[in-house]
């Protein structure tokens, strides 16, 4: 069993892949062995979380997820704890593994109750796992809301019940409104056999809480991955005999009247991200040609940029004005990061879309937030958020580019590659300008010579990790993030 951290590199398997791995593992083991391993793993984590628990409420559902809960109940009872099991479902329709675990729990003397105990020191959510087929309702919904509103830690078995393992969409939102988050009790999830992508994006992070993983000593074999966790990037080793030209030139094109700050943030981030030289080409001609807080930046007129030699970061604070420059930027830039208003302009113009797709082969990274992604796909934000992996992958295929779909669990996708899900970051990043900073950081990584997918995930990982390291009592600003 391992704790999953920002530094964990691991494959992620969706529902179908997890089922295949489960079937292959079960075929080589005695009947019921996997569920016994699952129950033991859950019991061990439960004992570590609440070693002095007097009452452990275990809410069990009608399938094998409930079976894991029953198996954990038997194990906990045998170790001197006092689990109280409440169950939903018909005994005659229990799958065989779960039925065997029900018998083992009964034999162990576990207490079964019709209603949850009035007080619990720990709750195990064994209502639904991979088999969640619709939104929990009735008693199941009541129990879920009750356990997540209470003060006791909630340990979800395999998945928080109702969380889609593939998408991170939560079919019953048991999370307290954002403003009440400080009242949340501790949440943990022990993912079994495989780590699932839905735990890391969408509502997965909030629903699961602290993540743990036990592979039940089963190997994924040759089942293809659905996505990956990248692990921490290795810091770049700068050789002595290098010079500023070795680290590439970035030019930021953006900053229309009233939005100069966005371009300045991106340029500052590119500079602190290690770029050899950074040019700033503002769309507002009235801007002074010096940023007193960042004198290293070199100001140029957009038309004077030698695009074919540059990594161009385009769109930060671009407003309407960016549209007229896009044909040159798309056609000429050696490497390109398209953000914000540049993406909106592309979404509104089929000729620009064709030109963007025609760049295939030259490094190109798109960094949409969900609304920008929805505009590019011609759909709505809710549809994008309902399946972030699919949205990012579809955009990557459509435009032949690397796509960074931002938000909780940022997705990095590229054509015909397994997507990455970024585990770092937090809601302190939900403040204006942090996306501009990310665009500048990706620009610096591209200029240094990383291929687009690597440049993108490494910058996304580092951007999020900076927010995690930021002191909790101090609000994070984009300007500070750019200079970390
Ligand atoms: N079979 C095995 O060998 C193993 C199974 N494992 C566990 O088994 C789980 C998968 O088990 P299942 O495939 O039985 O699926 P689940 O136990 O997740 O749920 C399926 C059952 O729930 C019902 N159901 C679905 N949505 C519902 C809803 N909204 N309200 C009420 N009932 C609903 C279905 O009709 C079905 O009876 C995994 O998530 C994992 O916890 C693990 O123990 C690993 C080993
Ligand atoms: N809750 C969150 N968890 C992780 N990352 C977040 C969260 N909220 C915002 N972010 C990150 O903050 C950045 C915001 O970018 P964006 O929406 O483009 O803002 P802006 O346009 O103001 O710069 C993105 O990198 C996004 O992934
Ligand atoms: K569960």
XYZ file of C-alpha atoms and ligand atoms in Angstrom:
557
model
C 0.000 0.000 0.000
C 1.319 3.453 -0.832
C 0.319 7.062 -0.271
C -0.064 8.901 -3.562
C 1.757 12.226 -3.610
C 2.606 14.863 -6.195
C 5.855 13.000 -6.847
C 4.175 9.668 -7.644
C 4.644 8.478 -11.213
C 1.996 5.868 -11.997
C -0.226 4.464 -14.719
C -3.954 5.163 -14.509
C -6.576 2.714 -15.728
C -10.202 3.526 -16.471
C -13.191 1.283 -15.781
C -12.822 -1.096 -18.725
C -9.072 -1.477 -18.281
C -9.501 -2.040 -14.517
C -12.094 -4.731 -15.168
C -9.736 -6.493 -17.582
C -6.916 -6.393 -15.036
C -9.263 -7.697 -12.348
C -10.410 -10.596 -14.536
C -6.859 -11.545 -15.485
C -5.723 -11.436 -11.837
C -8.732 -13.369 -10.566
C -8.126 -16.097 -13.160
C -4.741 -16.903 -11.640
C -5.851 -16.870 -7.983
C -8.037 -19.024 -5.759
C -11.673 -17.850 -5.584
C -12.255 -14.823 -3.355
C -8.524 -14.124 -2.924
C -8.644 -10.610 -4.420
C -11.503 -9.512 -2.227
C -9.744 -10.875 0.861
C -6.668 -8.865 -0.075
C -8.845 -5.806 -0.663
C -10.589 -6.175 2.702
C -7.291 -6.635 4.520
C -5.803 -3.543 2.880
C -8.859 -1.484 3.832
C -8.768 -2.772 7.413
C -5.058 -1.923 7.748
C -5.562 1.630 6.517
C -8.651 2.040 8.718
C -6.653 0.958 11.789
C -3.862 3.375 10.912
C -6.298 6.276 10.456
C -8.291 5.613 13.619
C -6.248 3.314 15.871
C -8.464 4.043 18.875
C -11.792 3.911 17.074
C -14.584 2.584 19.233
C -17.214 2.555 16.499
C -16.535 2.114 12.786
C -19.570 2.526 10.567
C -19.271 0.529 7.348
C -21.907 1.375 4.724
C -22.086 -1.480 2.203
C -23.746 -1.471 -1.216
C -25.226 -4.252 -3.367
C -22.106 -5.270 -5.344
C -18.477 -6.208 -4.855
C -17.625 -2.782 -3.449
C -19.982 -3.729 -0.622
C -18.121 -7.051 -0.527
C -14.860 -5.208 0.155
C -16.603 -3.429 3.027
C -17.898 -6.714 4.457
C -14.472 -8.285 4.168
C -12.936 -5.277 5.952
C -15.606 -5.627 8.644
C -14.619 -9.261 9.227
C -10.940 -8.306 9.414
C -11.572 -5.400 11.815
C -13.814 -7.493 14.054
C -11.084 -10.114 14.252
C -8.631 -7.446 15.444
C -10.789 -6.251 18.314
C -12.532 -3.303 16.647
C -16.276 -2.745 16.662
C -17.566 -2.287 13.126
C -21.259 -1.641 12.593
C -22.414 -2.598 9.110
C -25.436 -1.124 7.374
C -26.337 -2.641 4.034
C -28.271 -1.813 0.912
C -29.236 -4.584 -1.487
C -30.818 -7.937 -1.736
C -28.866 -10.944 -0.354
C -30.045 -13.186 -3.167
C -28.531 -10.870 -5.802
C -25.119 -10.419 -4.199
C -22.224 -11.369 -6.489
C -20.453 -14.576 -5.310
C -17.391 -12.820 -3.862
C -19.514 -10.401 -1.857
C -21.682 -13.273 -0.659
C -18.624 -15.102 0.621
C -17.524 -11.955 2.473
C -20.991 -11.514 3.963
C -20.704 -15.007 5.374
C -17.227 -14.271 6.734
C -18.483 -11.092 8.424
C -21.375 -12.979 9.989
C -19.059 -15.770 11.142
C -16.711 -13.197 12.690
C -19.590 -11.802 14.777
C -19.843 -8.416 13.051
C -22.820 -6.338 14.167
C -25.376 -5.557 11.434
C -27.767 -2.642 11.917
C -30.706 -1.169 9.995
C -29.582 2.410 10.493
C -26.182 4.104 10.869
C -24.854 4.391 14.431
C -25.524 7.754 16.109
C -21.802 8.276 16.540
C -18.831 6.855 14.650
C -15.092 7.472 14.910
C -14.506 6.395 11.332
C -16.769 5.691 8.358
C -16.022 3.314 5.508
C -17.850 4.057 2.261
C -18.358 0.679 0.560
C -21.565 1.620 -1.241
C -20.429 1.803 -4.863
C -17.153 1.404 -6.723
C -16.523 0.736 -10.385
C -20.068 -0.498 -10.894
C -21.838 2.799 -10.088
C -24.371 2.920 -12.907
C -26.547 5.880 -11.966
C -26.733 8.601 -9.329
C -27.203 7.232 -5.811
C -30.712 7.918 -4.546
C -32.957 7.119 -1.571
C -31.257 5.542 1.415
C -27.897 5.388 -0.330
C -27.947 9.127 -0.992
C -29.022 9.782 2.614
C -26.137 7.741 3.968
C -23.619 9.394 1.661
C -24.744 12.889 2.601
C -24.784 11.935 6.262
C -21.269 10.455 6.324
C -19.759 13.381 4.434
C -21.491 15.977 6.607
C -20.362 14.344 9.850
C -17.205 14.942 11.868
C -15.691 11.457 11.460
C -13.083 10.728 8.800
C -14.555 9.020 5.728
C -12.473 6.343 4.026
C -13.862 5.556 0.569
C -13.157 2.067 -0.666
C -11.835 1.981 -4.232
C -13.748 5.141 -5.210
C -15.945 7.677 -3.448
C -19.412 6.293 -4.189
C -20.917 7.899 -7.263
C -17.583 9.155 -8.627
C -17.088 8.175 -12.249
C -13.751 6.353 -12.399
C -13.108 7.571 -15.945
C -14.120 11.218 -15.771
C -14.103 12.409 -12.169
C -17.746 13.455 -12.476
C -19.688 13.001 -9.235
C -23.240 11.829 -9.861
C -24.422 12.810 -6.367
C -22.703 15.902 -5.107
C -22.154 15.213 -1.416
C -19.500 17.933 -1.163
C -20.306 20.916 1.036
C -20.541 24.237 -0.839
C -17.121 25.817 -1.385
C -17.675 28.483 1.264
C -18.156 25.776 3.927
C -15.056 23.778 3.069
C -13.340 24.517 6.332
C -15.935 22.316 8.032
C -15.011 19.225 6.032
C -13.913 16.195 7.998
C -10.897 14.249 6.809
C -11.469 12.302 3.587
C -9.384 9.423 2.306
C -9.732 6.965 -0.528
C -7.973 3.626 -0.918
C -7.930 2.766 -4.608
C -7.696 -0.979 -5.196
C -5.977 -2.947 -7.924
C -5.576 0.128 -10.172
C -5.438 3.901 -9.816
C -8.302 5.426 -11.765
C -8.120 8.703 -13.717
C -11.353 10.036 -12.222
C -9.664 10.289 -8.832
C -7.343 13.015 -10.158
C -9.504 15.387 -12.174
C -12.946 16.979 -12.215
C -14.526 16.521 -8.780
C -12.283 13.551 -7.996
C -9.764 15.423 -5.905
C -12.359 16.960 -3.589
C -14.403 13.767 -3.331
C -11.474 11.438 -2.644
C -9.267 13.552 -0.360
C -6.013 11.854 0.636
C -5.240 9.092 -1.844
C -3.856 5.651 -1.089
C -3.281 2.747 -3.425
C -2.941 -1.005 -3.070
C -2.387 -3.083 -6.218
C -3.510 -6.261 -4.413
C -0.294 -7.844 -5.711
C -1.796 -8.015 -9.193
C -0.001 -6.798 -12.286
C -1.699 -4.779 -15.054
C 0.042 -7.000 -17.620
C -0.264 -5.595 -21.122
C -3.548 -3.748 -20.606
C -3.087 -0.284 -22.192
C -3.011 2.685 -19.824
C -5.818 5.210 -19.912
C -3.664 8.080 -18.597
C -0.584 8.681 -16.454
C 0.576 10.565 -13.388
C 3.853 12.159 -14.400
C 5.884 12.193 -11.167
C 8.143 15.137 -10.380
C 10.189 16.618 -13.224
C 13.961 16.310 -12.976
C 15.476 19.817 -12.729
C 17.340 20.862 -15.871
C 21.092 20.486 -15.627
C 22.754 23.638 -17.027
C 26.193 22.877 -18.340
C 29.015 25.346 -17.700
C 29.839 25.844 -21.318
C 26.457 27.263 -22.270
C 25.244 30.769 -22.964
C 21.898 32.551 -23.163
C 21.381 31.294 -26.687
C 21.418 27.741 -25.336
C 18.141 28.298 -23.512
C 16.125 29.818 -26.324
C 14.272 33.029 -27.018
C 10.675 33.598 -25.981
C 8.476 36.396 -27.300
C 5.190 37.224 -25.643
C 2.596 38.771 -27.956
C -0.422 40.129 -26.098
C -1.325 42.932 -23.756
C -3.958 44.904 -25.655
C -4.983 48.274 -24.163
C -6.085 47.734 -20.564
C -4.576 44.227 -20.416
C -0.856 44.880 -20.420
C -0.485 43.021 -17.135
C -1.333 39.634 -18.647
C 1.493 39.866 -21.192
C 3.885 41.187 -18.552
C 3.046 38.243 -16.283
C 3.669 35.718 -19.057
C 6.956 37.358 -19.998
C 8.082 37.532 -16.369
C 7.225 33.853 -15.906
C 9.174 32.925 -19.046
C 12.188 34.798 -17.717
C 12.008 33.152 -14.274
C 11.319 29.859 -16.039
C 14.849 29.998 -17.416
C 14.468 31.340 -20.968
C 17.693 32.757 -22.402
C 16.074 35.972 -23.678
C 12.521 37.223 -23.368
C 10.901 39.767 -25.693
C 7.631 41.477 -24.939
C 5.612 42.645 -27.926
C 2.600 44.519 -26.563
C -0.479 45.132 -28.688
C -0.916 48.469 -26.939
C 1.471 50.739 -28.825
C 1.189 53.377 -26.110
C 2.999 51.243 -23.536
C 6.404 52.434 -22.327
C 9.254 50.317 -23.704
C 10.502 49.246 -20.293
C 9.039 47.301 -17.375
C 10.787 48.924 -14.382
C 10.105 45.861 -12.194
C 11.587 43.516 -14.806
C 14.257 45.398 -16.780
C 15.519 42.151 -18.369
C 12.515 42.142 -20.705
C 13.164 43.535 -24.171
C 10.297 45.400 -25.801
C 9.644 45.029 -29.521
C 6.848 45.890 -31.916
C 4.973 42.683 -32.882
C 5.799 43.241 -36.569
C 9.538 43.412 -35.755
C 9.744 39.916 -34.228
C 11.782 37.294 -36.119
C 9.035 34.712 -35.557
C 10.846 31.828 -37.240
C 13.555 31.954 -34.540
C 11.246 32.331 -31.578
C 9.027 30.469 -29.174
C 5.989 32.731 -29.231
C 3.545 32.900 -26.330
C 0.479 34.462 -27.861
C -2.836 35.689 -26.551
C -2.325 36.676 -22.925
C -4.478 39.801 -22.623
C -4.770 39.839 -26.403
C -8.314 41.187 -26.588
C -9.781 41.619 -30.058
C -6.514 42.991 -31.405
C -4.752 39.614 -31.357
C -6.930 38.342 -34.185
C -5.199 40.393 -36.891
C -1.778 39.111 -35.866
C -2.710 35.453 -35.725
C -2.174 34.575 -39.387
C 1.486 35.672 -39.126
C 1.999 34.119 -35.697
C 0.449 30.777 -36.671
C 2.280 30.739 -39.963
C 5.668 31.934 -38.806
C 6.442 30.968 -35.214
C 9.076 28.293 -34.687
C 7.288 27.100 -31.552
C 4.017 28.406 -30.183
C 1.936 28.590 -27.014
C -1.604 29.820 -27.695
C -3.561 31.098 -24.713
C -6.690 33.019 -23.781
C -7.831 35.530 -26.423
C -5.775 33.854 -29.143
C -7.754 30.660 -28.492
C -11.033 32.584 -28.534
C -10.082 34.162 -31.863
C -9.246 30.740 -33.310
C -12.539 29.329 -32.010
C -14.421 32.037 -33.908
C -12.609 31.670 -37.231
C -12.436 28.550 -39.385
C -9.564 29.863 -41.491
C -7.445 30.261 -38.349
C -8.467 26.762 -37.260
C -7.211 25.332 -40.542
C -3.989 27.282 -40.188
C -3.506 26.005 -36.638
C -4.081 22.393 -37.706
C -1.647 22.999 -40.554
C 1.166 23.672 -38.082
C 1.263 19.960 -37.215
C 4.923 19.021 -36.875
C 5.978 22.379 -35.438
C 5.806 22.555 -31.621
C 2.411 23.947 -30.615
C 0.770 24.007 -27.195
C -2.794 25.205 -26.549
C -3.654 26.166 -22.969
C -7.447 26.512 -22.712
C -9.407 26.759 -19.497
C -12.712 24.846 -19.709
C -14.679 27.717 -21.277
C -12.020 28.308 -23.919
C -11.925 24.561 -24.607
C -15.714 24.558 -24.979
C -15.548 27.383 -27.528
C -12.892 25.535 -29.528
C -14.978 22.354 -29.495
C -18.227 24.155 -30.205
C -19.807 22.821 -27.023
C -20.470 23.987 -23.446
C -18.306 24.195 -20.328
C -20.433 21.569 -18.561
C -19.808 19.083 -21.396
C -16.066 19.718 -21.218
C -16.011 19.311 -17.439
C -18.127 16.145 -17.647
C -15.228 14.363 -19.398
C -12.052 16.416 -19.275
C -9.815 13.652 -20.616
C -11.996 13.212 -23.654
C -12.261 16.963 -24.298
C -8.485 17.452 -24.126
C -7.803 14.418 -26.309
C -10.350 15.516 -28.889
C -8.827 19.012 -29.085
C -5.340 17.550 -29.431
C -6.457 15.319 -32.308
C -8.425 18.056 -34.012
C -5.599 20.585 -34.044
C -2.591 18.251 -34.105
C -1.253 20.080 -31.044
C -0.441 19.484 -27.396
C -3.372 20.602 -25.249
C -3.290 21.720 -21.638
C -6.856 21.684 -20.312
C -6.565 23.706 -17.117
C -8.434 23.367 -13.829
C -8.441 20.879 -10.962
C -6.438 17.969 -12.373
C -5.061 19.696 -15.462
C -4.958 17.331 -18.447
C -2.048 17.361 -20.891
C -2.911 15.554 -24.118
C -1.201 15.194 -27.482
C -2.228 13.333 -30.634
C -1.805 9.561 -30.323
C -0.158 9.751 -26.898
C -1.354 8.649 -23.484
C -2.538 11.800 -21.683
C -1.053 13.018 -18.404
C -3.108 14.176 -15.439
C -1.348 16.688 -13.257
C -1.603 16.048 -9.524
C -0.204 19.368 -8.242
C -1.896 22.689 -7.594
C -4.738 23.895 -5.467
C -7.501 26.446 -5.470
C -5.067 29.210 -4.508
C -4.355 29.253 -8.230
C -7.935 30.369 -8.818
C -6.899 34.007 -9.090
C -6.486 36.246 -12.142
C -3.282 35.928 -14.097
C -2.094 32.486 -13.024
C -2.940 31.143 -16.487
C -0.742 33.819 -18.087
C 2.072 32.699 -15.806
C 1.598 29.100 -16.911
C 1.715 30.085 -20.592
C 5.030 31.885 -19.992
C 6.459 28.890 -18.123
C 5.518 26.522 -20.946
C 7.114 28.956 -23.396
C 10.387 28.854 -21.463
C 10.377 25.039 -21.377
C 9.688 24.846 -25.141
C 12.422 27.393 -25.864
C 14.874 25.278 -23.862
C 14.272 22.471 -26.338
C 11.821 20.161 -24.583
C 9.337 18.495 -26.848
C 5.830 19.966 -26.382
C 4.289 17.245 -24.208
C 7.255 17.297 -21.827
C 7.449 21.100 -21.784
C 3.748 21.257 -20.988
C 3.520 18.706 -18.193
C 6.717 19.847 -16.516
C 5.571 23.474 -16.488
C 2.084 22.506 -15.307
C 3.533 20.348 -12.533
C 5.922 23.076 -11.358
C 3.244 25.797 -11.542
C 0.965 23.712 -9.304
C 3.735 22.737 -6.944
C 4.612 26.407 -6.407
C 1.032 26.982 -5.267
C 1.304 24.031 -2.870
C 4.503 25.387 -1.353
C 3.027 28.864 -0.907
C 2.298 29.636 2.797
C -1.354 28.833 3.570
C -1.984 32.110 5.400
C -0.805 34.345 2.522
C -2.964 34.834 -0.573
C -1.104 33.843 -3.730
C -0.824 36.423 -6.513
C 0.069 35.684 -10.115
C 2.982 38.128 -9.910
C 4.501 36.218 -7.011
C 3.849 32.893 -8.750
C 5.741 34.112 -11.814
C 8.800 34.931 -9.710
C 8.960 31.812 -7.487
N -14.524 -8.920 -7.885
C -13.284 -8.775 -7.440
O -12.511 -9.674 -7.492
C -12.854 -7.480 -6.889
C -13.724 -6.422 -6.783
N -13.355 -5.285 -6.202
C -14.358 -4.319 -5.774
O -15.514 -4.457 -6.545
C -15.945 -3.212 -7.042
C -16.707 -3.418 -8.284
O -17.768 -4.262 -7.956
P -19.100 -4.344 -8.799
O -18.780 -4.518 -10.210
O -19.967 -5.354 -8.156
O -19.701 -2.885 -8.672
P -20.182 -2.037 -7.413
O -20.112 -2.784 -6.155
O -19.508 -0.759 -7.512
O -21.703 -1.748 -7.773
C -22.508 -2.599 -8.568
C -23.823 -2.831 -7.915
O -24.422 -1.604 -7.549
C -25.669 -1.437 -8.200
N -25.776 -0.019 -8.453
C -25.087 0.720 -9.367
N -25.397 2.011 -9.236
C -26.288 2.098 -8.207
C -26.965 3.166 -7.600
N -26.797 4.423 -7.997
N -27.784 2.925 -6.584
C -27.958 1.657 -6.151
N -27.341 0.582 -6.682
C -26.513 0.811 -7.699
C -25.598 -2.334 -9.401
O -26.880 -2.701 -9.808
C -24.798 -3.498 -8.846
O -25.623 -4.321 -8.071
C -14.673 -2.435 -7.188
O -14.935 -1.044 -7.212
C -13.919 -2.885 -5.955
O -14.348 -2.145 -4.829
C -12.114 -5.297 -5.435
O -12.388 -5.983 -4.285
C -11.045 -6.017 -6.170
C -11.453 -7.407 -6.396
N -8.676 24.458 -8.081
C -7.583 24.427 -8.829
N -6.713 23.407 -8.733
C -5.619 23.373 -9.510
N -5.311 24.329 -10.409
C -6.133 25.369 -10.525
C -7.311 25.473 -9.750
N -7.928 26.626 -10.094
C -7.176 27.211 -11.035
N -6.093 26.459 -11.299
C -5.035 26.774 -12.282
O -4.861 28.189 -12.347
C -4.655 28.597 -13.691
C -5.776 29.569 -14.083
O -5.693 29.870 -15.439
P -6.790 30.754 -16.194
O -8.161 30.256 -15.875
O -6.388 30.840 -17.599
O -6.640 32.161 -15.462
P -6.182 33.598 -16.002
O -6.765 33.751 -17.373
O -6.754 34.578 -15.034
O -4.700 33.624 -16.000
C -4.599 27.332 -14.515
O -3.278 26.869 -14.602
C -5.438 26.363 -13.680
O -5.128 25.011 -13.938
K -16.979 3.292 -2.388
